Structures are given as C-alpha cells and as structure tokens.
Amino acid sequence: MSLSKPFPLLRLPRLPLFKVFNDIGVQEQFYLSICSSKAKYAIKFYNSRQKFSVTFRFTNNFEFSLKAENSYDKFQIDIQTVTPIFGPMWTFLSSFDVEAPTNVQRLLLFVMDVYNTPTISLVFEERPHDYVSGFINFIQSLKLKIHYLGIRSHNEEDVKFVLDSCREGFSKLHLNCPMFHTEFEYLNKPLTPMFSLDKLIINYAGWVTTRHLTKLFINCKQVLLDRCSLENINVKQLIQTWIYGYSQWNRTWLTFDSIDFSLADIMRGKPSTVVPTEEIGWAFRFLGELTIGAYRIQQQKTGVEAYVISYRETLNRKQWTIGYRDAERRELQRISEAFLYSGSVFRIRLSAILNITLLVKVFCTASMDFTVFISVGLETTVPYFKNGLAKRSSIRIISLVEHTISKMVNELKALKAPITGFLQCTKWIRERLENLTTMEFADSLESLKDAFDQQKLNNREIQKFKENVDRCFTRQSEVSAADYQQLSDFSERRTADLDTLMAYVRAAQTELDWISQREMVEVSRDWSDMDQLDLPMLTKSYAQLLHDMAVHENQRDDVRIQGSVLLNKGHPDVRAIEMYMKSMQTRWDWLLALCKCFDYHVRDAQNLKMLMEKAAEAERWIEDRSSQLMKYDN
C-alpha cells in the first residue's frame, strides 16, 4: 500500500493555518508543538491570546493535563504509560533547557513558553518531602503563581513547608494530611506574611488554633476545616473577633467531632439576631431539620452581614458555618450553572464542510480563481459523501450537507471582491509597517523637524485608513485588524519617538550654543599686550564665568538625564542621542580647560604686572642713586 505525500501544513499562510488550529483540540496542538521548533512557535503564536490551565498530578505515576480556559477542550495523559509519544518528547525538551534538573521541570518550562504562561495546579500524593519542596521552590523561582496546590501526605515536614513557604502566590490550598498518631503543632511561627488565598481546605485540622484563624488565615476568602479540636479553637472568641475586627472571609466552615454544645450559649452577649432556617436560602436548604440554630451577625467596622449556622451531620458530628448572604447566592448560582452544563449534548460534526471551507480559503489567499476550484470540489466531494452517508441511511444529513455547501459557494462568489480588498489592505499595511521599521532618524534639529512633520502626515493617513480595514472581508477582518493595529501603534510610537528626540536635540543644541558662546570669548581674548589688559575687569569676568557655569551645570545635568532616560526606554535612535551626550561632555570639559587656562593667565598677568612695577621702581631707584653719585663726582 502506497502512502500519500505529506501535506506541508506549516507552509500555509497564517489565516488558513489558524483555521486548521481552530478545528483541532488541545491534545492535537500539544502533539504538534513537540514535533519541531517551527511547529512549536506556530502553536505558541496561535495561543498568544488564549489562556490555559495545566495540572501536574504526582502519585505513583506522573499525570499531566492541559485545558483551555472557558472551554471544555481538555486532555489528560499518564506520561509513564505513553512511551511511544513521550519517549521522543524528552529528547526534544532536553534541548529546550539543559539546566533543568528533571524532565517534569523541562515539561513545565516548555508548556509555560508555548501556552502563554498557563495557570498551574499541583497535586502531590505521598511523595518524598524533598521532591515536593524542590518542585514548588522551582516554580516559585520562576515567579509563577500556583492556582491550586493539593497535598496528601503523612509527613509533617510537608505541612510545615506549606505553612512556612506557601502563604503568597497561591489561589487554592488543600492539605489532606492525617496526623492523628503525632502531636503536630505549628506554634511560635511568624504571622507575616498572612495567608492570602481564595480557598483554604484542611481535612485534618486538629492542630489549628484560634490564633491561626484570627491571625494567620484572616485574609483567606474561604476557610474549610475538618476534624477541628475544641481544645484549640474557641468558637466564641472566633465569632467575637469577626464581629469587632476585620476579615476577608466570605465563608468559614468548621467541623468538630464528638462535641455537644449549644449555639445559643456561644452567641449569648453578642450583637446577633436569631433567624429561621428558611431565611438562610437555597444554599443551606439541604440541612433541613438537622439545623440546630442560625444567627445573623454584622461586622461593626464594615457593616457586612453574615450567618452563623450550627447543624449536625451525624449523631456525634457537629459543623459550624459563617458565610455571607451574597457569597451563598453566588455559590447557588455556580451550582445551578454546573448542573445546567452537566447534561449531555448530541453533536454532529460535518468535517466535509470544514475541510472544503479551509481549502477554499487557502486558494483565495493565494489570489487564485476560486470559482472553478469550488465547482470541481463539489463534483468530486459531494458524491463521495452521498455514498458514505447513504450507507448509513442518513438522507436528511445528505440534504443538509448539500444545502450548506451550496450556500457556502454562493457566499464565496459574492465575497470575491472583499477578499481582493483584504489583500490590498494587507499589502498597504505591511508596506507602511516596513517603512516605519526601516525609518532612519536625522541628526540636525531642522531635519528632525521636517521628519516629524512628515510623520504626522503619515500617521494621520494611517488613522484614516482604518475605514478601509473595517470594510474588509468579515472573516478576514480579525487578521487585517490585528495587522492594522500593529501598524497604528507603531506609527504612534514613531511619532512619539520623533517628538521626544526633537525635544532632546533642541535642549542639547541650546547647551552646545551656550558653551560655544563662552568658548568664543575666551579663545579670542588677546593676552600678548599687557598694556591693553584690564586685570580687575578680567578678574571679575573670571569670577562671573565660574558663577555662570555653576548655575548652568544643573541645566546641563537635566539634559544629560533626559538623554539617559531615552536610552533606558529603548529609543531607536541611540546613535544620535549618544552623539549629543558625548559632544556636550567633550565641549563642557573643553570649557573647564579654558577656565583653568583663564585662571593661569590672570594670575600670570598679575604676577607679570607686579614684576614690571617692581622693575620700574628698581629702575627709578637706580636712576636716583646714579644722579646722586654724579653730583659727588662734580
């Protein structure tokens, strides 16, 4: 039997390729992503706007599941039993990060990269403590948030590790750790940071104390504790703390074993109102006649109301619940929605129609005459499906297929012009985007002004072009709109880049002009004719120059900081910014050197003047003495 030639799927244009990805599930996408790097990046780009959740279950085997959010598309695999698929996958993943210590960590890195940093859930059942803590620490080192962490273990170290290290960065935490055979305690531990969870569940909560509830778990939205100990939890104090304090709880569920006490005694002396069971609402109707009592309380600081309910589940088991009214309504709504969506849905998937639609769009994107192609496709495809469906006596489905395909052909014929318009829009957008990408920035201020004015015109033209994008083919408009949005954002960014660069160049040019004026005065000064030098005036000029430079240095630093900020923000014209920064520093250093020379010249001129004055005085003294000596000779 001869095999057909493989179809070059990844060579399809983006639109038809994404249509293929739309028609396959998460499982097929995952298998495709591990085939090659090109396939991985194609799936990664397709999933850039989709959110996913991934679950790692560590039992005797390692189970891995991946699910798209807001969808029922999910797959789950026990990796150790799927060696034909996952055997080669480890080889592929090892090239992704060779420093990852285990295959599971490499799988996490791979899924995080391809599936847009998915929501992570972890379940550990009787695993070694080093394994549990090592994997959780690895995830925390990546700055990832764990949505759900469930641990079933008889090891006290697991509980201590979770209580010490898992207070933040988690949404739900479930501890199912039987420890009746030990006297486990969690005392004298730091109370900060407090647990900030959406839901905290502890199945064996005999070690939990009132201090834990009111200090450590007070910021959790839901706290569900089973098998609590009345020796450690003072229910009266707990309710009093809630009334006169502040708490994030919207539901607290406490279960005690072998306890018989009165809710009325607990609520005596506290501001509360006894309410009938009917007022509690649907969320607690299942309690029925087993309800012992219900009270309504109010938090003094926030005014939030809650119910305190006590009921018996069995003869020797008592449960306490504190829950908000609105929270119970939301819980009822969630249960109702889960019930509605749990029913079976019968679906008929006409893959023939999907395949024909896909092939037609491939040829339309390639600017071919699709009318002839559709005619040939219908002549060869419809009889095939007629024969196959006729064997199943599905005449009604055959009629539906013919009607759907005929309607699709008429719609495609009517949309030939919009498809051409879509291609023209795409070409125009890509040309403008390429021009903006390869745009070069000028150095001079005048050239920057001209470029900025031209860019404003181009940006205005790009904004007006949105009308053409909106008129594109409806099925294609998502891609065209995405490309246009990229162009529009890029154009706005280039306009802002030109504006900020022009402001910086203007400020830098002002600084350079100021330095040049001072340089010109000092360079053109003539120090050769001592008779023409006014030393007092020069001394004042030197002092004034130093004062001006000291005052102006802050302004120069502001311009330098402005350039550094542009570089740190990733401005595209790094060359011009660095050139002006270097030029300002060089010219400023040169001006400082001129000031130093000025100082030397002034001091030398003063010394020379003093020397000349002393020489003149000495010459006069010699002349006087010579005159006197000549008198003695006569």
C-alpha positions as CSV (number, residue, x, y, z in Angstrom):
1,M,0.0,0.0,0.0
2,S,1.5,3.4,-1.0
3,L,1.4,6.3,1.4
4,S,0.2,9.7,0.2
5,K,2.6,12.6,0.2
6,P,2.7,14.5,3.5
7,F,0.8,17.8,3.4
8,P,3.1,20.9,4.2
9,L,0.9,22.2,6.9
10,L,3.3,24.8,8.3
11,R,3.8,26.3,4.9
12,L,0.2,27.5,4.8
13,P,-0.4,31.3,5.2
14,R,-1.3,32.4,8.7
15,L,-5.1,32.6,8.2
16,P,-5.7,29.1,6.8
17,L,-3.1,27.7,9.3
18,F,-5.1,29.2,12.2
19,K,-8.3,27.8,10.7
20,V,-6.6,24.4,10.9
21,F,-5.6,25.0,14.6
22,N,-9.2,26.1,15.3
23,D,-10.5,22.7,14.2
24,I,-8.1,20.6,16.3
25,G,-8.1,20.2,20.0
26,V,-5.6,21.0,22.7
27,Q,-4.3,17.4,22.6
28,E,-3.5,17.6,18.9
29,Q,-2.0,21.1,19.3
30,F,0.3,19.7,22.1
31,Y,1.4,16.8,20.0
32,L,2.1,19.1,17.0
33,S,4.1,21.5,19.2
34,I,6.6,18.8,20.2
35,C,7.3,17.8,16.6
36,S,9.7,20.6,15.7
37,S,10.7,24.1,16.8
38,K,8.8,25.6,13.8
39,A,5.7,23.8,14.9
40,K,6.2,24.9,18.5
41,Y,6.5,28.6,17.6
42,A,3.4,28.3,15.3
43,I,1.3,26.9,18.1
44,K,2.8,29.5,20.5
45,F,1.8,32.4,18.2
46,Y,-1.7,30.9,17.7
47,N,-2.2,30.6,21.5
48,S,-0.8,34.1,22.3
49,R,-4.3,35.4,23.3
50,Q,-5.7,32.1,24.8
51,K,-5.5,31.3,28.4
52,F,-4.7,27.7,29.6
53,S,-4.5,25.8,32.8
54,V,-2.1,23.0,33.4
55,T,-2.3,20.3,36.1
56,F,0.6,18.2,37.4
57,R,-0.5,15.2,39.5
58,F,2.3,13.4,41.3
59,T,1.1,10.0,42.5
60,N,2.7,6.6,41.9
61,N,2.8,7.8,38.3
62,F,3.0,11.3,36.9
63,E,-0.2,12.6,35.2
64,F,-0.3,15.7,33.1
65,S,-3.4,17.6,31.9
66,L,-3.9,20.7,29.8
67,K,-7.1,22.7,29.4
68,A,-8.1,25.8,27.6
69,E,-10.0,28.3,29.8
70,N,-13.6,29.0,29.1
71,S,-13.7,25.8,27.1
72,Y,-14.4,22.1,27.6
73,D,-11.4,21.2,25.5
74,K,-9.1,19.2,27.8
75,F,-6.8,16.2,27.6
76,Q,-5.0,14.2,30.3
77,I,-2.2,11.8,29.9
78,D,-0.4,9.4,32.3
79,I,3.1,10.0,30.9
80,Q,4.7,6.8,32.2
81,T,2.3,4.7,30.1
82,V,2.6,6.6,26.9
83,T,6.2,6.0,26.0
84,P,5.7,5.9,22.2
85,I,4.8,9.6,22.4
86,F,6.6,10.9,25.4
87,G,9.8,8.9,24.9
88,P,11.0,11.1,22.0
89,M,9.4,14.1,23.6
90,W,12.0,14.1,26.5
91,T,14.8,14.3,23.9
92,F,13.1,17.3,22.3
93,L,12.5,19.0,25.7
94,S,16.1,18.4,26.8
95,S,17.2,20.8,24.1
96,F,14.9,23.5,25.5
97,D,16.6,23.9,28.8
98,V,19.6,21.6,29.5
99,E,20.0,23.1,33.0
100,A,16.5,21.9,34.2
101,P,17.1,19.2,36.8
102,T,14.2,16.9,35.9
103,N,12.0,16.0,32.9
104,V,9.0,17.4,34.7
105,Q,10.6,20.8,35.2
106,R,11.6,20.8,31.5
107,L,8.0,20.0,30.6
108,L,6.8,22.9,32.8
109,L,9.2,25.3,31.0
110,F,8.0,24.0,27.6
111,V,4.3,24.4,28.5
112,M,4.9,27.8,30.0
113,D,6.6,29.0,26.8
114,V,4.1,27.6,24.3
115,Y,0.9,28.1,26.2
116,N,1.2,31.7,27.4
117,T,2.3,31.1,31.0
118,P,-0.8,28.9,31.9
119,T,-2.5,28.7,35.3
120,I,-0.7,25.9,37.3
121,S,-2.3,23.3,39.6
122,L,-0.2,20.8,41.6
123,V,-1.3,17.6,43.3
124,F,1.1,15.6,45.4
125,E,0.1,12.2,46.9
126,E,2.5,10.5,49.3
127,R,5.6,11.9,47.6
128,P,9.0,12.4,49.3
129,H,9.3,15.8,51.0
130,D,12.4,16.8,49.0
131,Y,10.5,16.1,45.8
132,V,7.5,18.3,46.9
133,S,9.5,21.2,48.3
134,G,12.0,21.1,45.3
135,F,9.3,21.3,42.7
136,I,7.4,24.1,44.5
137,N,10.6,26.1,45.0
138,F,11.4,25.7,41.3
139,I,8.0,27.2,40.4
140,Q,8.4,30.0,42.9
141,S,11.9,30.7,41.5
142,L,10.2,31.4,38.1
143,K,7.9,34.0,39.8
144,L,4.8,31.9,38.8
145,K,1.5,31.8,40.6
146,I,0.1,28.4,41.6
147,H,-3.7,28.3,41.2
148,Y,-4.2,25.1,43.2
149,L,-1.9,23.1,45.5
150,G,-3.2,19.8,46.9
151,I,-1.1,17.7,49.2
152,R,-1.9,14.3,50.6
153,S,0.8,13.1,52.9
154,H,1.6,11.6,56.3
155,N,4.8,13.7,56.6
156,E,4.8,16.6,59.0
157,E,7.6,18.2,57.0
158,D,5.2,18.7,54.1
159,V,2.7,20.6,56.3
160,K,5.4,22.8,57.9
161,F,6.9,23.6,54.5
162,V,3.5,24.6,53.0
163,L,2.6,26.7,56.1
164,D,6.0,28.4,56.0
165,S,6.6,28.9,52.3
166,C,3.2,28.9,50.5
167,R,1.4,31.9,52.1
168,E,1.5,34.0,48.9
169,G,1.4,33.3,45.2
170,F,-1.4,30.7,45.5
171,S,-5.2,30.8,45.0
172,K,-6.3,27.5,46.5
173,L,-4.6,25.3,49.0
174,H,-5.8,21.8,50.1
175,L,-4.0,19.9,52.9
176,N,-5.1,16.3,53.4
177,C,-2.5,15.2,55.9
178,P,-3.7,12.6,58.5
179,M,-1.6,13.1,61.6
180,F,-3.6,11.6,64.5
181,H,-0.6,9.4,65.5
182,T,1.5,12.5,66.2
183,E,1.2,15.7,68.3
184,F,1.7,18.1,65.5
185,E,1.9,21.7,66.4
186,Y,2.5,24.9,64.5
187,L,3.3,27.4,67.2
188,N,5.6,30.4,67.7
189,K,5.8,31.0,64.0
190,P,5.9,34.4,62.3
191,L,2.5,35.8,61.4
192,T,3.6,37.7,58.4
193,P,3.0,37.4,55.6
194,M,-0.5,36.2,56.3
195,F,-2.2,33.6,54.0
196,S,-4.0,35.4,51.1
197,L,-5.9,32.6,49.5
198,D,-9.2,32.3,47.7
199,K,-9.8,28.9,49.4
200,L,-8.1,27.0,52.2
201,I,-9.1,23.4,52.9
202,I,-7.6,21.4,55.7
203,N,-9.0,17.9,56.2
204,Y,-7.3,17.1,59.5
205,A,-7.3,20.4,61.3
206,G,-6.9,19.3,64.9
207,W,-3.8,21.3,65.2
208,V,-5.4,24.6,64.1
209,T,-5.9,27.1,66.9
210,T,-7.9,30.3,67.3
211,R,-4.7,32.3,66.8
212,H,-4.2,30.6,63.5
213,L,-7.7,31.5,62.3
214,T,-7.7,35.1,63.6
215,K,-4.1,36.0,62.8
216,L,-2.8,33.7,60.0
217,F,-5.9,32.8,58.0
218,I,-7.8,36.0,58.4
219,N,-7.2,37.2,54.8
220,C,-8.4,34.0,53.2
221,K,-11.8,34.3,51.4
222,Q,-12.9,30.7,52.2
223,V,-11.7,28.6,55.1
224,L,-12.9,25.0,55.3
225,L,-11.6,23.0,58.3
226,D,-12.5,19.4,59.1
227,R,-11.9,17.4,62.3
228,C,-11.2,20.5,64.4
229,S,-10.4,20.4,68.1
230,L,-12.5,22.4,70.5
231,E,-9.4,22.5,72.8
232,N,-7.6,24.6,70.2
233,I,-10.4,26.6,68.7
234,N,-12.6,28.9,70.9
235,V,-15.7,29.4,68.7
236,K,-17.0,32.2,70.9
237,Q,-13.7,34.1,70.6
238,L,-13.6,33.5,66.9
239,I,-17.1,35.0,66.3
240,Q,-16.3,37.9,68.6
241,T,-13.1,38.6,66.7
242,W,-15.0,38.6,63.4
243,I,-17.7,41.0,64.7
244,Y,-15.4,43.6,66.2
245,G,-12.4,43.2,63.8
246,Y,-11.9,42.9,60.1
247,S,-11.7,39.8,57.9
248,Q,-11.7,38.8,54.3
249,W,-13.7,35.7,54.9
250,N,-16.8,35.1,52.9
251,R,-17.2,31.5,54.1
252,T,-15.8,29.7,57.1
253,W,-16.7,26.0,57.7
254,L,-15.6,24.3,60.9
255,T,-16.3,20.7,61.7
256,F,-15.9,19.2,65.2
257,D,-16.1,15.5,66.3
258,S,-17.9,14.2,69.4
259,I,-19.0,17.6,70.7
260,D,-22.3,18.6,72.1
261,F,-22.8,22.3,73.0
262,S,-25.4,25.0,72.4
263,L,-25.1,27.7,69.8
264,A,-27.3,29.9,72.0
265,D,-24.6,29.8,74.7
266,I,-22.0,30.7,72.1
267,M,-24.0,33.7,70.8
268,R,-25.1,35.0,74.2
269,G,-24.0,38.6,74.8
270,K,-23.1,39.2,71.1
271,P,-25.0,41.5,68.8
272,S,-26.9,39.0,66.7
273,T,-30.4,38.1,65.5
274,V,-32.0,34.6,65.5
275,V,-33.2,33.8,62.0
276,P,-35.4,30.9,60.8
277,T,-33.9,28.3,58.6
278,E,-36.0,29.4,55.6
279,E,-34.2,32.8,55.6
280,I,-30.9,31.2,55.0
281,G,-31.8,30.5,51.5
282,W,-31.3,27.7,49.0
283,A,-27.6,27.2,49.7
284,F,-28.3,25.7,53.1
285,R,-31.7,24.1,52.4
286,F,-30.0,20.7,52.3
287,L,-29.5,20.9,56.1
288,G,-33.2,20.6,56.6
289,E,-34.3,19.5,60.1
290,L,-30.7,18.8,61.1
291,T,-30.1,22.6,61.6
292,I,-29.6,23.3,65.3
293,G,-29.6,27.1,65.0
294,A,-28.9,30.1,62.8
295,Y,-28.0,33.6,63.8
296,R,-27.3,36.8,61.7
297,I,-24.4,38.9,62.8
298,Q,-22.9,42.1,61.4
299,Q,-19.2,43.3,61.2
300,Q,-19.0,46.5,63.1
301,K,-16.3,48.2,61.0
302,T,-17.6,47.3,57.6
303,G,-21.3,46.7,58.1
304,V,-21.1,43.3,56.3
305,E,-23.7,40.8,57.4
306,A,-23.2,37.0,57.8
307,Y,-24.9,33.9,59.1
308,V,-23.7,31.7,61.9
309,I,-25.2,28.2,61.4
310,S,-24.8,25.1,63.6
311,Y,-26.0,21.7,62.5
312,R,-25.4,18.0,63.0
313,E,-24.2,15.9,60.1
314,T,-24.3,12.6,62.2
315,L,-25.1,11.8,65.8
316,N,-21.7,12.7,67.0
317,R,-20.5,15.2,64.4
318,K,-21.2,19.0,64.5
319,Q,-20.4,21.7,61.9
320,W,-20.2,25.4,62.1
321,T,-20.5,27.8,59.2
322,I,-20.0,31.5,58.9
323,G,-21.0,32.7,55.4
324,Y,-22.1,36.0,53.7
325,R,-25.5,36.2,52.1
326,D,-24.1,37.3,48.7
327,A,-21.5,34.6,48.8
328,E,-24.2,31.9,49.3
329,R,-26.2,33.3,46.4
330,R,-23.0,33.1,44.2
331,E,-22.5,29.6,45.4
332,L,-26.1,28.7,44.4
333,Q,-25.6,30.3,41.0
334,R,-22.4,28.3,40.5
335,I,-24.1,25.0,41.5
336,S,-27.0,25.8,39.2
337,E,-24.7,26.6,36.2
338,A,-22.7,23.4,36.9
339,F,-26.0,21.4,36.8
340,L,-27.2,23.1,33.6
341,Y,-23.9,22.4,31.8
342,S,-23.5,18.9,33.0
343,G,-26.1,17.5,30.6
344,S,-25.1,15.6,27.5
345,V,-25.1,17.4,24.2
346,F,-25.5,15.5,21.0
347,R,-23.3,17.0,18.2
348,I,-23.0,16.1,14.5
349,R,-19.7,17.4,13.1
350,L,-19.7,17.7,9.3
351,S,-16.0,17.6,8.8
352,A,-16.5,17.7,5.0
353,I,-17.8,21.2,5.1
354,L,-15.0,22.3,7.3
355,N,-12.4,20.8,5.0
356,I,-13.9,22.4,1.9
357,T,-14.0,25.8,3.6
358,L,-10.4,25.5,4.6
359,L,-9.2,24.6,1.1
360,V,-11.2,27.4,-0.5
361,K,-9.6,30.0,1.8
362,V,-6.2,28.7,1.1
363,F,-6.7,29.3,-2.6
364,C,-8.4,32.7,-2.0
365,T,-5.4,33.9,-0.1
366,A,-3.2,32.9,-2.9
367,S,-5.3,35.2,-5.2
368,M,-6.5,32.3,-7.5
369,D,-9.8,31.9,-9.3
370,F,-11.7,30.0,-6.7
371,T,-14.9,29.6,-8.7
372,V,-13.5,26.8,-10.8
373,F,-11.9,25.1,-7.8
374,I,-15.2,25.0,-5.9
375,S,-17.1,23.5,-8.9
376,V,-14.6,20.7,-9.2
377,G,-14.5,20.2,-5.5
378,L,-18.3,19.8,-5.3
379,E,-18.4,17.4,-8.3
380,T,-15.8,15.1,-6.6
381,T,-16.7,15.6,-2.9
382,V,-20.5,15.6,-2.7
383,P,-20.9,12.2,-4.4
384,Y,-18.4,10.7,-2.1
385,F,-20.3,11.9,1.0
386,K,-23.5,10.9,-0.6
387,N,-22.3,7.3,-1.0
388,G,-20.9,7.2,2.5
389,L,-23.9,8.7,4.2
390,A,-26.4,6.7,2.2
391,K,-24.9,3.5,3.6
392,R,-26.0,4.8,7.0
393,S,-29.4,5.8,5.7
394,S,-28.8,9.4,6.6
395,I,-30.8,11.1,3.8
396,R,-31.6,14.1,5.9
397,I,-27.9,14.8,6.7
398,I,-27.1,14.4,3.0
399,S,-29.6,17.2,2.2
400,L,-28.2,19.3,4.9
401,V,-24.6,18.9,3.5
402,E,-25.8,19.8,0.0
403,H,-27.7,22.9,1.2
404,T,-24.7,24.1,3.4
405,I,-22.2,23.6,0.6
406,S,-24.4,25.3,-1.9
407,K,-24.9,28.3,0.4
408,M,-21.2,28.5,1.1
409,V,-20.4,28.5,-2.7
410,N,-22.8,31.4,-3.2
411,E,-21.4,33.4,-0.3
412,L,-17.8,32.9,-1.5
413,K,-18.7,34.1,-5.0
414,A,-20.2,37.2,-3.6
415,L,-17.2,37.8,-1.4
416,K,-14.6,37.7,-4.2
417,A,-14.3,41.5,-4.3
418,P,-14.0,41.9,-0.5
419,I,-11.2,39.3,-0.5
420,T,-9.3,41.3,-3.1
421,G,-9.8,44.4,-0.9
422,F,-8.5,42.5,2.0
423,L,-5.3,41.6,0.2
424,Q,-4.8,45.2,-0.9
425,C,-5.3,46.4,2.7
426,T,-2.8,43.8,4.0
427,K,-0.3,44.9,1.3
428,W,-0.7,48.6,2.2
429,I,-0.4,47.9,5.9
430,R,2.7,45.8,5.5
431,E,4.4,48.4,3.2
432,R,3.8,51.2,5.8
433,L,5.0,49.0,8.6
434,E,8.2,48.1,6.8
435,N,8.8,51.8,6.1
436,L,8.4,52.6,9.8
437,T,10.6,49.7,10.8
438,T,13.4,50.8,8.5
439,M,13.0,54.5,9.3
440,E,16.2,56.4,9.9
441,F,16.5,59.4,12.3
442,A,18.3,62.6,11.3
443,D,20.9,64.3,13.5
444,S,20.2,68.0,12.9
445,L,17.3,69.8,14.5
446,E,16.0,71.1,11.2
447,S,16.0,67.7,9.6
448,L,14.2,66.3,12.7
449,K,11.5,69.0,12.4
450,D,10.9,68.0,8.7
451,A,10.8,64.3,9.6
452,F,8.4,65.0,12.4
453,D,6.0,67.0,10.2
454,Q,6.1,64.2,7.6
455,Q,5.5,61.6,10.2
456,K,2.5,63.5,11.5
457,L,1.0,63.5,8.0
458,N,1.8,59.7,7.6
459,N,0.2,59.0,11.0
460,R,-2.9,61.0,10.0
461,E,-3.1,58.9,6.8
462,I,-2.7,55.7,8.7
463,Q,-5.5,56.6,11.1
464,K,-7.9,57.4,8.2
465,F,-7.0,54.1,6.6
466,K,-9.0,52.3,9.4
467,E,-12.2,52.9,7.4
468,N,-10.7,50.6,4.7
469,V,-9.8,48.0,7.2
470,D,-13.4,48.0,8.6
471,R,-14.7,47.3,5.1
472,C,-12.5,44.2,4.7
473,F,-13.9,40.7,4.4
474,T,-15.6,39.9,7.7
475,R,-13.9,36.5,8.2
476,Q,-10.6,38.1,7.4
477,S,-11.0,41.3,9.3
478,E,-9.6,39.9,12.5
479,V,-6.2,39.3,10.9
480,S,-6.3,42.6,9.0
481,A,-7.4,44.5,12.0
482,A,-4.6,43.0,14.0
483,D,-2.0,44.0,11.4
484,Y,-3.5,47.4,11.2
485,Q,-3.5,47.8,14.9
486,Q,0.2,46.9,14.9
487,L,0.8,49.5,12.2
488,S,-1.2,52.1,14.0
489,D,0.6,51.5,17.3
490,F,3.9,51.5,15.6
491,S,3.1,54.8,13.8
492,E,2.1,56.4,17.1
493,R,5.2,55.2,18.7
494,R,7.4,56.5,15.9
495,T,5.7,59.9,16.2
496,A,6.3,60.0,19.9
497,D,10.0,58.9,19.3
498,L,10.5,61.8,16.9
499,D,8.8,64.2,19.3
500,T,11.0,63.2,22.3
501,L,14.1,63.1,20.2
502,M,13.4,66.6,18.8
503,A,12.9,68.0,22.3
504,Y,16.1,66.4,23.4
505,V,18.1,67.6,20.4
506,R,16.7,71.1,20.9
507,A,17.8,71.2,24.6
508,A,21.2,69.7,23.7
509,Q,21.7,72.2,20.9
510,T,20.9,75.0,23.3
511,E,23.5,73.8,25.7
512,L,26.1,73.5,23.0
513,D,25.3,77.0,21.8
514,W,25.8,78.4,25.4
515,I,29.1,76.6,25.7
516,S,30.2,77.9,22.2
517,Q,29.5,81.5,23.2
518,R,31.7,81.2,26.3
519,E,34.4,79.4,24.3
520,M,34.5,82.1,21.6
521,V,35.0,84.9,24.2
522,E,37.9,83.1,25.8
523,V,39.6,81.8,22.7
524,S,39.6,85.2,21.0
525,R,41.0,87.0,24.1
526,D,44.5,88.6,23.4
527,W,46.9,88.1,26.3
528,S,50.0,89.3,24.4
529,D,49.6,93.1,25.0
530,M,49.9,93.7,28.7
531,D,49.2,97.4,28.3
532,Q,45.7,96.6,27.0
533,L,44.8,94.1,29.7
534,D,42.4,95.3,32.4
535,L,43.3,92.9,35.2
536,P,40.5,94.0,37.6
537,M,37.9,93.5,34.8
538,L,39.5,90.2,33.9
539,T,39.3,89.0,37.5
540,K,35.6,89.9,37.6
541,S,35.0,88.2,34.3
542,Y,36.6,85.0,35.5
543,A,34.5,85.0,38.7
544,Q,31.4,85.6,36.6
545,L,32.2,82.8,34.3
546,L,32.7,80.4,37.2
547,H,29.4,81.5,38.7
548,D,27.5,81.1,35.3
549,M,29.0,77.6,34.9
550,A,28.0,76.6,38.4
551,V,24.4,77.8,37.8
552,H,24.2,76.3,34.4
553,E,25.6,72.9,35.4
554,N,22.2,71.8,36.8
555,Q,20.6,72.6,33.4
556,R,23.3,70.6,31.7
557,D,22.7,67.6,34.0
558,D,18.9,67.8,33.3
559,V,19.7,67.4,29.5
560,R,22.1,64.6,30.2
561,I,19.5,62.8,32.4
562,Q,16.9,63.3,29.6
563,G,19.2,61.5,27.2
564,S,19.8,58.7,29.6
565,V,16.1,58.2,30.1
566,L,15.6,58.0,26.4
567,L,18.3,55.3,26.2
568,N,16.8,53.4,29.1
569,K,13.4,53.4,27.5
570,G,14.9,51.9,24.3
571,H,14.7,54.9,22.0
572,P,15.5,53.6,18.4
573,D,17.9,56.5,17.6
574,V,20.7,55.5,20.0
575,R,23.4,56.9,17.8
576,A,22.2,60.5,17.8
577,I,21.4,60.5,21.5
578,E,24.9,59.2,22.4
579,M,26.5,61.6,19.9
580,Y,24.9,64.6,21.6
581,M,25.7,63.3,25.0
582,K,29.3,62.8,24.1
583,S,29.5,66.2,22.4
584,M,28.1,68.0,25.4
585,Q,30.5,66.3,27.7
586,T,33.5,67.0,25.4
587,R,32.6,70.6,25.0
588,W,32.0,71.1,28.7
589,D,35.4,69.5,29.5
590,W,37.0,71.9,27.0
591,L,35.3,74.9,28.6
592,L,36.6,73.7,32.0
593,A,40.1,73.6,30.5
594,L,39.6,77.1,29.2
595,C,38.6,78.3,32.6
596,K,41.7,76.7,34.1
597,C,43.8,78.5,31.4
598,F,41.9,81.7,32.1
599,D,42.9,81.4,35.8
600,Y,46.5,80.8,34.9
601,H,46.6,83.7,32.5
602,V,45.1,86.1,35.0
603,R,47.5,85.0,37.7
604,D,50.4,85.2,35.3
605,A,49.3,88.6,34.1
606,Q,49.0,89.8,37.7
607,N,52.5,88.4,38.6
608,L,53.9,90.0,35.4
609,K,52.4,93.3,36.2
610,M,53.8,93.2,39.7
611,L,57.2,92.2,38.3
612,M,57.1,95.1,35.8
613,E,56.0,97.5,38.6
614,K,58.9,96.4,40.8
615,A,61.3,96.5,37.9
616,A,60.2,100.1,37.1
617,E,60.5,101.0,40.7
618,A,64.0,99.5,40.8
619,E,65.0,101.3,37.7
620,R,63.9,104.6,39.2
621,W,65.8,103.9,42.4
622,I,68.9,103.2,40.3
623,E,68.5,106.4,38.3
624,D,68.1,108.4,41.6
625,R,71.3,106.8,43.0
626,S,73.2,107.4,39.8
627,S,72.2,111.1,39.8
628,Q,73.4,111.5,43.4
629,L,76.7,109.8,42.6
630,M,77.2,112.1,39.6
631,K,76.8,115.1,41.9
632,Y,79.6,113.8,44.1
633,D,81.9,113.4,41.1
634,N,81.4,117.0,40.1
